[in-house]
CSV table of C-alpha atoms and ligand atoms in Angstrom, one decimal:
chain,number,residue,atom,x,y,z
A,223,MET,CA,12.5,114.5,-37.4
A,224,LYS,CA,8.5,115.4,-36.6
A,225,VAL,CA,6.8,116.0,-33.7
A,226,LEU,CA,3.4,115.7,-33.5
A,227,LYS,CA,1.1,116.1,-30.6
A,228,PHE,CA,-2.8,114.7,-30.3
A,229,GLY,CA,-5.2,116.6,-28.4
A,230,GLY,CA,-8.0,114.8,-26.2
A,231,THR,CA,-10.7,114.9,-28.9
A,232,SER,CA,-8.2,113.3,-31.0
A,233,VAL,CA,-8.2,110.2,-29.1
A,234,GLY,CA,-11.2,110.8,-27.6
A,235,ALA,CA,-13.0,107.8,-28.7
A,236,PRO,CA,-11.9,104.6,-30.2
A,237,GLN,CA,-12.7,105.5,-33.9
A,238,ARG,CA,-10.6,108.4,-33.3
A,239,MET,CA,-7.7,106.8,-32.2
A,240,GLN,CA,-7.7,104.5,-35.0
A,241,GLN,CA,-7.7,107.9,-37.3
A,242,VAL,CA,-4.8,108.8,-35.8
A,243,ALA,CA,-3.0,105.4,-36.1
A,244,HIS,CA,-3.8,105.9,-39.8
A,245,LEU,CA,-3.0,109.4,-40.1
A,246,ILE,CA,0.6,109.1,-38.3
A,247,ASN,CA,1.7,105.4,-40.1
A,248,ASP,CA,3.4,107.0,-43.3
A,249,GLY,CA,7.2,105.5,-43.0
A,250,ARG,CA,8.2,108.8,-41.8
A,251,LYS,CA,10.8,109.3,-38.5
A,252,LYS,CA,8.2,111.3,-35.7
A,253,ILE,CA,7.6,111.5,-31.9
A,254,VAL,CA,3.6,111.2,-31.5
A,255,VAL,CA,2.9,112.8,-28.2
A,256,LEU,CA,-1.0,112.3,-26.8
A,257,SER,CA,-2.7,114.1,-24.2
A,258,ALA,CA,-5.4,112.0,-22.1
A,259,VAL,CA,-8.7,110.9,-23.5
A,260,SER,CA,-11.3,113.6,-23.2
A,261,GLY,CA,-12.9,113.9,-20.0
A,262,THR,CA,-10.3,112.3,-18.6
A,263,THR,CA,-8.0,114.8,-16.4
A,264,ASN,CA,-11.3,116.3,-15.9
A,265,THR,CA,-12.5,113.4,-13.5
A,266,LEU,CA,-9.4,112.5,-12.5
A,267,VAL,CA,-9.4,116.4,-10.7
A,268,GLU,CA,-13.3,115.8,-9.6
A,269,ILE,CA,-11.4,112.6,-8.0
A,270,THR,CA,-8.8,114.5,-6.4
A,271,ASP,CA,-11.1,116.7,-5.0
A,272,CYS,CA,-12.8,113.9,-3.3
A,273,LEU,CA,-9.9,112.5,-2.1
A,274,TYR,CA,-8.8,116.2,-0.6
A,275,ALA,CA,-12.4,116.4,1.2
A,276,LYS,CA,-12.0,112.8,2.5
A,277,ASP,CA,-14.7,111.3,0.6
A,278,LYS,CA,-14.0,107.9,-0.2
A,279,ALA,CA,-17.5,106.8,-2.0
A,280,CYS,CA,-17.1,109.6,-4.1
A,281,ALA,CA,-13.5,108.9,-5.6
A,282,ARG,CA,-14.7,105.5,-5.2
A,283,ALA,CA,-18.3,106.3,-7.9
A,284,LYS,CA,-16.0,108.4,-10.5
A,285,MET,CA,-13.3,106.2,-10.4
A,286,ASP,CA,-15.6,103.3,-11.4
A,287,GLU,CA,-17.2,105.7,-13.7
A,288,LEU,CA,-14.1,106.4,-15.3
A,289,LYS,CA,-13.1,102.2,-15.9
A,290,MET,CA,-16.6,101.5,-17.4
A,291,HIS,CA,-15.8,104.3,-20.1
A,292,TYR,CA,-12.6,102.1,-20.2
A,293,GLY,CA,-14.0,99.3,-20.4
A,294,GLN,CA,-16.3,100.2,-23.2
A,295,PHE,CA,-13.4,101.8,-24.8
A,296,ILE,CA,-11.5,98.9,-25.1
A,297,GLU,CA,-14.0,96.9,-26.8
A,298,ASN,CA,-14.7,99.0,-29.6
A,299,LEU,CA,-11.0,100.1,-30.3
A,300,TYR,CA,-9.3,96.1,-30.7
A,301,ARG,CA,-10.4,93.5,-32.8
A,302,THR,CA,-8.9,90.8,-31.4
A,303,THR,CA,-9.4,89.1,-28.1
A,304,GLU,CA,-5.6,88.9,-27.1
A,305,ALA,CA,-5.8,93.0,-27.8
A,306,LYS,CA,-8.8,93.2,-25.2
A,307,GLU,CA,-7.8,91.3,-22.8
A,308,GLU,CA,-4.2,92.9,-22.7
A,309,ALA,CA,-5.6,96.5,-22.5
A,310,THR,CA,-8.3,95.0,-19.4
A,311,GLU,CA,-5.2,94.4,-17.6
A,312,LEU,CA,-3.4,97.2,-18.6
A,313,ILE,CA,-6.5,99.5,-16.9
A,314,ASN,CA,-7.3,97.0,-14.2
A,315,ALA,CA,-3.5,97.8,-13.0
A,316,TYR,CA,-3.7,101.7,-13.7
A,317,PHE,CA,-7.1,101.9,-11.4
A,318,ASP,CA,-5.7,99.5,-8.9
A,319,TYR,CA,-3.1,102.5,-8.6
A,320,ILE,CA,-5.6,105.6,-8.3
A,321,ASN,CA,-7.5,103.6,-6.0
A,322,GLY,CA,-4.9,102.8,-3.6
A,323,PHE,CA,-5.1,106.5,-2.7
A,324,THR,CA,-8.2,106.7,-0.8
A,325,LYS,CA,-6.2,104.9,1.6
A,326,ASP,CA,-4.0,107.2,2.6
A,327,LEU,CA,-2.9,110.7,3.6
A,328,PHE,CA,-3.9,112.5,0.0
A,329,THR,CA,-1.0,115.3,-0.5
A,330,ILE,CA,-0.3,117.2,-3.5
A,331,TYR,CA,2.4,114.7,-4.4
A,332,GLU,CA,-0.6,111.9,-4.1
A,333,GLU,CA,-2.6,114.1,-6.3
A,334,ARG,CA,-0.1,115.2,-9.5
A,335,ALA,CA,0.5,111.3,-9.4
A,336,VAL,CA,-3.4,110.6,-9.9
A,337,LEU,CA,-3.1,113.7,-13.1
A,338,ALA,CA,-0.6,112.1,-14.7
A,339,GLN,CA,-2.3,108.4,-15.0
A,340,GLY,CA,-4.1,110.2,-17.7
A,341,GLU,CA,-1.8,110.2,-20.5
A,342,LEU,CA,-0.4,107.3,-19.1
A,343,ILE,CA,-3.6,105.8,-19.6
A,344,SER,CA,-4.3,107.0,-23.4
A,345,THR,CA,-0.7,106.0,-25.2
A,346,ASN,CA,-0.4,102.5,-23.2
A,347,LEU,CA,-4.1,101.9,-25.3
A,348,PHE,CA,-2.9,103.7,-28.4
A,349,TYR,CA,0.7,101.5,-28.0
A,350,LEU,CA,-1.2,98.7,-27.7
A,351,TYR,CA,-3.7,99.1,-30.4
A,352,LEU,CA,-0.6,99.9,-33.0
A,353,LYS,CA,0.8,96.6,-31.9
A,354,GLU,CA,-2.4,94.8,-32.9
A,355,GLN,CA,-2.5,96.9,-36.5
A,356,GLN,CA,1.3,95.2,-36.4
A,357,ILE,CA,2.4,99.2,-36.6
A,358,ASP,CA,5.8,99.1,-35.6
A,359,ALA,CA,6.4,101.6,-32.4
A,360,ALA,CA,8.3,102.8,-29.4
A,361,LEU,CA,6.8,103.7,-26.6
A,362,LEU,CA,8.9,106.6,-24.5
A,363,PRO,CA,8.3,106.9,-21.1
A,364,ALA,CA,8.4,110.9,-20.7
A,365,LEU,CA,8.7,110.7,-16.2
A,366,GLU,CA,12.2,109.6,-17.6
A,367,PHE,CA,12.9,112.8,-19.3
A,368,MET,CA,10.9,115.7,-19.0
A,369,ARG,CA,11.5,118.0,-16.2
A,370,ILE,CA,11.0,121.2,-14.7
A,371,ASP,CA,13.2,123.1,-12.3
A,372,LYS,CA,12.5,124.9,-8.7
A,373,ASP,CA,10.6,127.3,-10.6
A,374,GLY,CA,8.6,125.2,-12.8
A,375,GLU,CA,10.4,125.8,-16.2
A,376,PRO,CA,11.6,123.0,-18.3
A,377,ASP,CA,15.3,121.8,-17.7
A,378,MET,CA,16.1,122.0,-21.0
A,379,PHE,CA,19.4,120.7,-20.6
A,380,TYR,CA,18.1,117.3,-18.7
A,381,ILE,CA,15.1,117.2,-21.2
A,382,GLU,CA,17.3,117.4,-24.7
A,383,LYS,CA,19.8,114.6,-22.5
A,384,ASN,CA,17.7,111.9,-21.8
A,385,VAL,CA,14.9,111.8,-24.7
A,386,GLN,CA,18.0,111.3,-26.8
A,387,ALA,CA,19.5,108.6,-24.7
A,388,GLU,CA,15.9,107.0,-24.5
A,389,ILE,CA,15.4,107.5,-27.9
A,390,SER,CA,18.8,105.4,-28.9
A,391,LYS,CA,17.9,102.6,-26.8
A,392,HIS,CA,15.3,101.8,-30.0
A,393,PRO,CA,18.2,101.8,-33.0
A,394,GLY,CA,16.3,102.4,-36.5
A,395,GLN,CA,13.3,103.0,-35.1
A,396,GLN,CA,11.1,105.6,-36.9
A,397,LEU,CA,7.7,105.8,-34.4
A,398,PHE,CA,7.8,107.1,-31.2
A,399,ILE,CA,4.9,107.1,-29.1
A,400,THR,CA,5.1,109.4,-25.8
A,401,GLN,CA,2.9,111.1,-23.0
A,402,GLY,CA,2.1,114.9,-23.2
A,403,TYR,CA,1.9,116.9,-19.9
A,404,ILE,CA,3.4,114.9,-17.9
A,405,SER,CA,6.9,115.6,-16.3
A,406,ARG,CA,9.3,115.3,-13.2
A,407,ASN,CA,10.3,118.2,-10.9
A,408,ALA,CA,13.4,119.0,-9.6
A,409,PHE,CA,13.1,117.1,-6.8
A,410,GLY,CA,12.0,113.7,-9.0
A,411,GLU,CA,8.8,113.7,-7.9
A,412,ILE,CA,5.8,113.0,-10.6
A,413,ASP,CA,4.5,116.2,-11.5
A,414,ASN,CA,2.9,118.1,-14.9
A,415,LEU,CA,3.2,121.3,-17.4
A,416,LYS,CA,-0.8,122.4,-16.1
A,417,ARG,CA,-3.5,121.5,-17.6
A,418,GLY,CA,-3.5,121.8,-21.3
A,419,GLY,CA,0.1,120.9,-21.1
A,420,SER,CA,0.3,118.8,-23.7
A,421,ASP,CA,0.9,121.4,-26.1
A,422,TYR,CA,4.3,122.4,-24.6
A,423,THR,CA,5.3,119.0,-24.4
A,424,ALA,CA,5.3,118.8,-27.8
A,425,SER,CA,7.0,121.7,-28.6
A,426,LEU,CA,9.9,121.1,-26.0
A,427,LEU,CA,10.3,118.1,-27.5
A,428,GLY,CA,10.8,119.6,-30.7
A,429,VAL,CA,13.3,121.8,-29.4
A,430,ALA,CA,15.1,118.8,-27.7
A,431,VAL,CA,15.3,116.3,-31.2
A,432,LYS,CA,15.6,119.3,-33.4
A,433,ALA,CA,12.1,118.5,-35.1
A,434,ASP,CA,11.9,120.2,-38.8
A,435,GLU,CA,8.6,121.1,-37.4
A,436,ILE,CA,6.1,120.6,-34.7
A,437,GLN,CA,2.6,119.7,-35.4
A,438,ILE,CA,-0.2,120.4,-33.2
A,439,TRP,CA,-3.5,118.3,-34.0
A,440,THR,CA,-6.9,119.1,-33.0
A,441,ASP,CA,-10.3,119.4,-33.8
A,442,ILE,CA,-10.3,123.1,-35.2
A,443,ASP,CA,-8.7,123.7,-38.7
A,444,GLY,CA,-6.5,126.0,-36.9
A,445,MET,CA,-6.3,129.6,-35.4
A,446,HIS,CA,-9.5,131.6,-36.9
A,447,ASN,CA,-9.4,135.2,-37.3
A,448,ASN,CA,-12.2,135.9,-34.7
A,449,ASP,CA,-13.7,133.7,-32.3
A,450,PRO,CA,-16.5,131.2,-34.1
A,451,ARG,CA,-18.4,130.6,-31.3
A,452,ILE,CA,-19.2,134.2,-31.4
A,453,VAL,CA,-18.7,135.5,-35.3
A,454,LYS,CA,-20.5,133.8,-38.0
A,455,ASP,CA,-18.0,133.3,-41.0
A,456,THR,CA,-14.8,133.3,-39.7
A,457,TYR,CA,-11.9,131.7,-40.9
A,458,PRO,CA,-8.7,129.3,-40.4
A,459,ILE,CA,-5.7,132.4,-40.6
A,460,LYS,CA,-3.5,130.3,-43.0
A,461,GLU,CA,-0.6,132.2,-41.5
A,462,LEU,CA,0.6,133.5,-38.2
A,463,SER,CA,4.5,135.1,-37.1
A,464,PHE,CA,5.5,133.2,-33.8
A,465,ASP,CA,4.7,136.3,-32.1
A,466,GLU,CA,1.3,136.9,-33.0
A,467,ALA,CA,0.6,133.7,-32.6
A,468,ALA,CA,1.5,133.8,-28.7
A,469,GLU,CA,-1.0,136.9,-28.5
A,470,LEU,CA,-3.6,134.9,-29.9
A,471,ALA,CA,-2.8,132.1,-27.9
A,472,TYR,CA,-2.7,134.2,-24.5
A,473,PHE,CA,-6.1,136.2,-25.7
A,474,GLY,CA,-8.9,133.7,-26.0
A,475,ALA,CA,-8.1,131.3,-28.9
A,476,LYS,CA,-8.0,128.1,-26.7
A,477,ILE,CA,-6.6,125.9,-29.5
A,478,LEU,CA,-2.9,126.2,-28.4
A,479,HIS,CA,-1.1,126.4,-24.8
A,480,PRO,CA,0.4,129.9,-24.6
A,481,SER,CA,3.7,128.6,-23.3
A,482,SER,CA,4.6,126.1,-26.7
A,483,ILE,CA,4.8,129.0,-28.4
A,484,ARG,CA,8.4,130.5,-26.7
A,485,PRO,CA,10.4,127.5,-27.5
A,486,ALA,CA,9.2,126.7,-31.1
A,487,LYS,CA,10.3,130.8,-31.5
A,488,GLU,CA,13.9,130.8,-30.3
A,489,ALA,CA,14.9,127.4,-32.2
A,490,ASN,CA,12.9,128.6,-35.4
A,491,ILE,CA,10.7,125.8,-35.6
A,492,PRO,CA,7.4,126.2,-37.9
A,493,VAL,CA,4.3,125.5,-35.6
A,494,LYS,CA,1.6,123.4,-37.8
A,495,LEU,CA,-2.3,123.9,-36.6
A,496,LYS,CA,-3.8,120.8,-38.1
A,497,ASN,CA,-7.2,118.9,-37.5
A,498,THR,CA,-7.8,115.2,-37.4
A,499,MET,CA,-11.5,115.7,-38.6
A,500,GLU,CA,-10.2,117.2,-41.2
A,501,PRO,CA,-6.6,116.2,-42.4
A,502,GLU,CA,-6.2,117.8,-45.7
A,503,ALA,CA,-7.4,121.3,-44.4
A,504,GLU,CA,-4.2,123.6,-44.7
A,505,GLY,CA,-4.7,124.5,-41.1
A,506,THR,CA,-2.6,127.2,-39.3
A,507,VAL,CA,1.2,127.4,-40.3
A,508,ILE,CA,2.8,129.8,-37.0
A,509,SER,CA,6.8,130.2,-37.8
A,510,ALA,CA,9.0,133.7,-38.9
A,511,ASN,CA,8.3,133.7,-42.4
A,512,SER,CA,4.6,135.3,-42.0
A,513,SER,CA,3.6,137.9,-44.1
A,514,LYS,CA,3.9,141.7,-42.8
A,515,ASP,CA,1.3,145.0,-42.0
A,516,ARG,CA,-2.1,143.1,-42.2
A,517,ILE,CA,-4.4,143.2,-39.5
A,518,LYS,CA,-4.6,138.8,-39.1
A,519,ALA,CA,-7.0,138.1,-36.0
A,520,ILE,CA,-9.2,139.9,-33.2
A,521,ALA,CA,-9.8,137.4,-30.0
A,522,ALA,CA,-11.6,138.5,-26.7
A,523,LYS,CA,-10.9,137.4,-22.8
A,524,ASP,CA,-13.2,137.5,-20.1
A,525,LYS,CA,-13.1,137.7,-16.4
A,526,ILE,CA,-11.0,140.6,-16.2
A,527,ILE,CA,-10.8,143.3,-13.8
A,528,ALA,CA,-10.1,146.8,-13.9
A,529,ILE,CA,-8.1,148.3,-10.9
A,530,LYS,CA,-7.5,152.0,-11.8
A,531,ILE,CA,-5.6,154.3,-8.8
A,532,LYS,CA,-5.5,157.8,-8.4
A,533,SER,CA,-3.1,159.8,-7.0
A,534,GLY,CA,-2.0,163.1,-6.3
A,535,ARG,CA,1.4,161.6,-5.5
A,536,MET,CA,1.8,160.2,-8.9
A,537,LEU,CA,1.8,163.7,-10.2
A,538,MET,CA,5.8,164.4,-11.7
A,539,ALA,CA,7.0,161.7,-9.1
A,540,TYR,CA,9.0,158.7,-10.1
A,541,GLY,CA,8.7,155.6,-8.4
A,542,PHE,CA,5.5,155.8,-8.3
A,543,LEU,CA,4.7,152.8,-11.0
A,544,ARG,CA,7.3,150.8,-9.6
A,545,SER,CA,5.9,150.8,-6.2
A,546,VAL,CA,1.9,149.8,-7.4
A,547,PHE,CA,4.2,147.5,-9.6
A,548,GLU,CA,5.7,145.7,-6.3
A,549,VAL,CA,2.1,145.3,-4.8
A,550,PHE,CA,1.0,142.6,-7.9
A,551,GLU,CA,4.7,141.3,-7.4
A,552,ARG,CA,4.6,140.4,-3.7
A,553,TYR,CA,1.3,138.6,-4.6
A,554,LYS,CA,2.2,136.7,-7.5
A,555,THR,CA,-0.4,138.6,-10.0
A,556,PRO,CA,0.3,139.0,-13.4
A,557,ILE,CA,-0.6,142.7,-15.0
A,558,ASP,CA,-2.1,142.2,-18.8
A,559,MET,CA,-2.8,145.7,-19.7
A,560,ILE,CA,-1.7,148.8,-18.2
A,561,THR,CA,-2.9,152.6,-19.5
A,562,THR,CA,-1.7,156.0,-17.2
A,563,SER,CA,-2.3,159.7,-16.9
A,564,GLU,CA,-0.4,162.2,-15.0
A,565,VAL,CA,-2.5,161.5,-12.1
A,566,ALA,CA,-3.6,157.8,-12.4
A,567,VAL,CA,-2.9,154.4,-13.8
A,568,SER,CA,-5.7,151.6,-15.0
A,569,LEU,CA,-4.1,148.0,-15.0
A,570,THR,CA,-5.8,144.6,-15.5
A,571,ILE,CA,-5.7,141.4,-13.9
A,572,ASP,CA,-7.7,138.1,-14.6
A,573,ASN,CA,-6.5,136.5,-11.4
A,574,THR,CA,-8.5,137.6,-8.5
A,575,ASP,CA,-7.3,135.1,-6.0
A,576,GLN,CA,-5.5,138.0,-4.0
A,577,LEU,CA,-7.6,140.8,-5.0
A,578,VAL,CA,-8.9,141.6,-1.2
A,579,ASP,CA,-5.3,142.0,-0.1
A,580,ILE,CA,-3.8,144.1,-3.1
A,581,VAL,CA,-6.4,146.3,-2.9
A,582,LYS,CA,-6.2,147.1,0.5
A,583,GLU,CA,-2.1,147.5,0.1
A,584,LEU,CA,-2.9,150.0,-3.5
A,585,GLN,CA,-5.1,152.0,-1.3
A,586,GLU,CA,-2.1,153.4,0.7
A,587,PHE,CA,-1.3,155.5,-2.6
A,588,GLY,CA,-4.8,156.7,-3.3
A,589,LEU,CA,-8.2,156.1,-4.4
A,590,VAL,CA,-8.8,152.8,-5.7
A,591,GLU,CA,-11.8,151.3,-8.0
A,592,VAL,CA,-12.2,148.1,-9.3
A,593,ASP,CA,-14.4,147.2,-12.1
A,594,ARG,CA,-15.8,143.7,-12.8
A,595,ASP,CA,-16.6,141.9,-15.6
A,596,LEU,CA,-14.8,143.2,-18.7
A,597,SER,CA,-13.6,142.1,-21.6
A,598,ILE,CA,-10.3,142.3,-23.4
A,599,ILE,CA,-10.8,142.6,-27.1
A,600,CYS,CA,-7.2,142.0,-28.7
A,601,ILE,CA,-6.5,143.1,-32.5
A,602,VAL,CA,-3.6,141.1,-33.5
A,603,GLY,CA,-1.4,141.6,-36.8
A,604,ASP,CA,1.7,142.7,-37.7
A,605,PHE,CA,1.3,146.8,-37.5
A,606,LEU,CA,4.5,149.2,-38.3
A,607,THR,CA,4.4,152.3,-36.6
A,608,ASP,CA,4.9,154.1,-39.4
A,609,LYS,CA,2.1,153.4,-41.1
A,610,TYR,CA,-1.6,155.0,-40.2
A,611,GLY,CA,-5.2,154.5,-40.5
A,612,THR,CA,-4.9,151.2,-38.5
A,613,ALA,CA,-6.0,153.0,-35.4
A,614,VAL,CA,-8.7,154.8,-37.4
A,615,GLU,CA,-9.8,151.6,-38.8
A,616,ILE,CA,-10.4,149.6,-35.4
A,617,PHE,CA,-11.7,152.6,-33.7
A,618,GLY,CA,-14.3,153.6,-36.3
A,619,SER,CA,-15.8,150.1,-36.4
A,620,LEU,CA,-16.5,151.1,-32.3
A,621,GLN,CA,-18.1,154.1,-32.7
A,622,HIS,CA,-21.1,153.1,-30.6
A,623,ILE,CA,-19.5,151.1,-28.3
A,624,PRO,CA,-18.0,152.3,-25.0
A,625,ILE,CA,-14.6,151.6,-24.3
A,626,ARG,CA,-12.6,151.2,-20.9
A,627,MET,CA,-9.1,151.4,-21.5
A,628,ILE,CA,-6.8,150.9,-24.9
A,629,SER,CA,-3.5,149.5,-25.3
A,630,TYR,CA,-1.5,150.9,-28.9
A,631,GLY,CA,2.0,150.6,-29.4
A,632,GLY,CA,2.9,148.5,-26.7
A,633,SER,CA,4.3,146.3,-29.1
A,634,ASN,CA,4.0,145.6,-32.9
A,635,ASN,CA,1.4,142.7,-32.9
A,636,ASN,CA,-1.1,143.9,-30.8
A,637,VAL,CA,-4.2,146.4,-29.7
A,638,SER,CA,-5.7,146.1,-26.6
A,639,LEU,CA,-9.2,147.5,-25.8
A,640,LEU,CA,-11.2,147.2,-22.8
A,641,VAL,CA,-14.9,146.6,-22.6
A,642,LYS,CA,-17.8,145.5,-20.9
A,643,SER,CA,-18.0,142.0,-21.4
A,644,SER,CA,-22.0,142.6,-22.3
A,645,HIS,CA,-20.4,144.8,-24.9
A,646,LYS,CA,-17.9,141.7,-26.2
A,647,LYS,CA,-20.3,140.2,-28.7
A,648,GLU,CA,-20.9,143.4,-30.3
A,649,ALA,CA,-17.4,144.5,-30.3
A,650,LEU,CA,-16.5,141.4,-32.1
A,651,GLU,CA,-19.2,141.7,-34.8
A,652,ALA,CA,-18.7,145.4,-35.5
A,653,LEU,CA,-14.9,144.4,-35.8
A,654,ASN,CA,-15.4,141.7,-37.9
A,655,VAL,CA,-17.1,144.0,-40.4
A,656,GLY,CA,-15.3,146.8,-40.0
A,657,LEU,CA,-11.2,145.0,-40.1
A,658,PHE,CA,-12.7,141.8,-42.1
A,659,GLU,CA,-15.1,142.2,-44.6
A,660,LYS,CA,-14.5,145.3,-45.9
A,661,THR,CA,-11.1,143.9,-47.6
A,662,SER,CA,-11.4,141.4,-49.5
A,663,SER,CA,-8.5,139.0,-49.5
A,664,HIS,CA,-8.4,136.5,-46.7
A,665,VAL,CA,-4.7,136.2,-45.1
B,1155,LIG,N1,-4.6,116.1,-20.2
B,1155,LIG,C1,-4.1,117.7,-19.7
B,1155,LIG,C2,-5.3,118.3,-19.5
B,1155,LIG,O1,-6.8,117.9,-19.9
B,1155,LIG,C3,-3.2,118.1,-20.9
B,1155,LIG,C4,-3.6,118.1,-21.9
B,1155,LIG,O2,-4.4,117.5,-22.6
B,1155,LIG,O3,-2.8,119.2,-23.1
B,1155,LIG,O4,-5.6,119.5,-19.3
B,1156,MG,MG1,-5.3,121.2,-25.3
């Protein structure tokens, strides 16, 4: 069994959806996880914003526009009048439901219910299309088996038991379709796995059904060795280890939801990143068998804030760092990079929601400086500690760029540097020349 996930752009237009149907119709056993049609979840978020602001006219205008979009979509997706009528009825029912939320109190529960409609719509339209094409499939209702616990973590025991139960309702069935992103929570309410969460659904389902492979289909041919929006002549990386992929997914390479690596790694299920537009292209394989001892990729993450705490109290003291970290823990703000000297510690965060309060508390320990508009440049690969020369290669390439922080040796897979965002492009290009263009063989 394989689990294949198709993202919003892969089902974003009728022709694309038809292409997906063609791609998956090979008679092999699989679960197909779909995102919402691209743009839908964003519009649903806007609708919930209007509803929170009690602006019904704004909400209705956005609903009407989205519904019209689906009207056109249906017109081009199906051939027969029956299918068009059935799909139109379906869309009417979904939009009546969404419209119902303009009548009453709007809270986080209603918000989540609205956000869940995108995936319900895309999977139902797709299922109808398969029916019209006489492709035999079963629609699995994700809200019956996807579940998160009180901490927002997936409840694997529940998921495994219940997805198996849903599957066993269709003996002999080879092709299953289900919704990404949506789930129930510990209280049985409709919830979700956060934006971009369909990848996470695919990897959790892969584990739950003991799949031999998880495929994530998008509109790019895998993870690239550098940011293709900034650097010319990047290329897809053929293979990555789970840890390398996790670093890259977190640091900028938007192609894969960072949480989706861990379950696959724990169950040792390879994850393939494939391109719907170019299905023959190899893409990227993420597995435990990736080649070692190589620099594989460079990625960058923007909007980073550095905080420096300078304190005489730190000198030869123990417990100082713990007190600092506790402040971040209290404000639920993750720290990304950290470097220390004997009298100061610098660390970075990307979530500034609680920055003012955090700084106020840190000032009790000493002098606090905050730097904004920074970018983390992250070099990912397999850096064996006994191999020398890697640091020279990296820093040699960056001679002309001021570096604010360096993190080396935290793991064997990552070297991170902090630079001003205005230097990011230059740094990515210089590293590309120094690390990839000088070596001839592509990974
Ligand atoms: N539709 C959701 C989003 O746009 C989930 C996903 O596409 O992965 O965030
Ligand atoms: Mg995505």
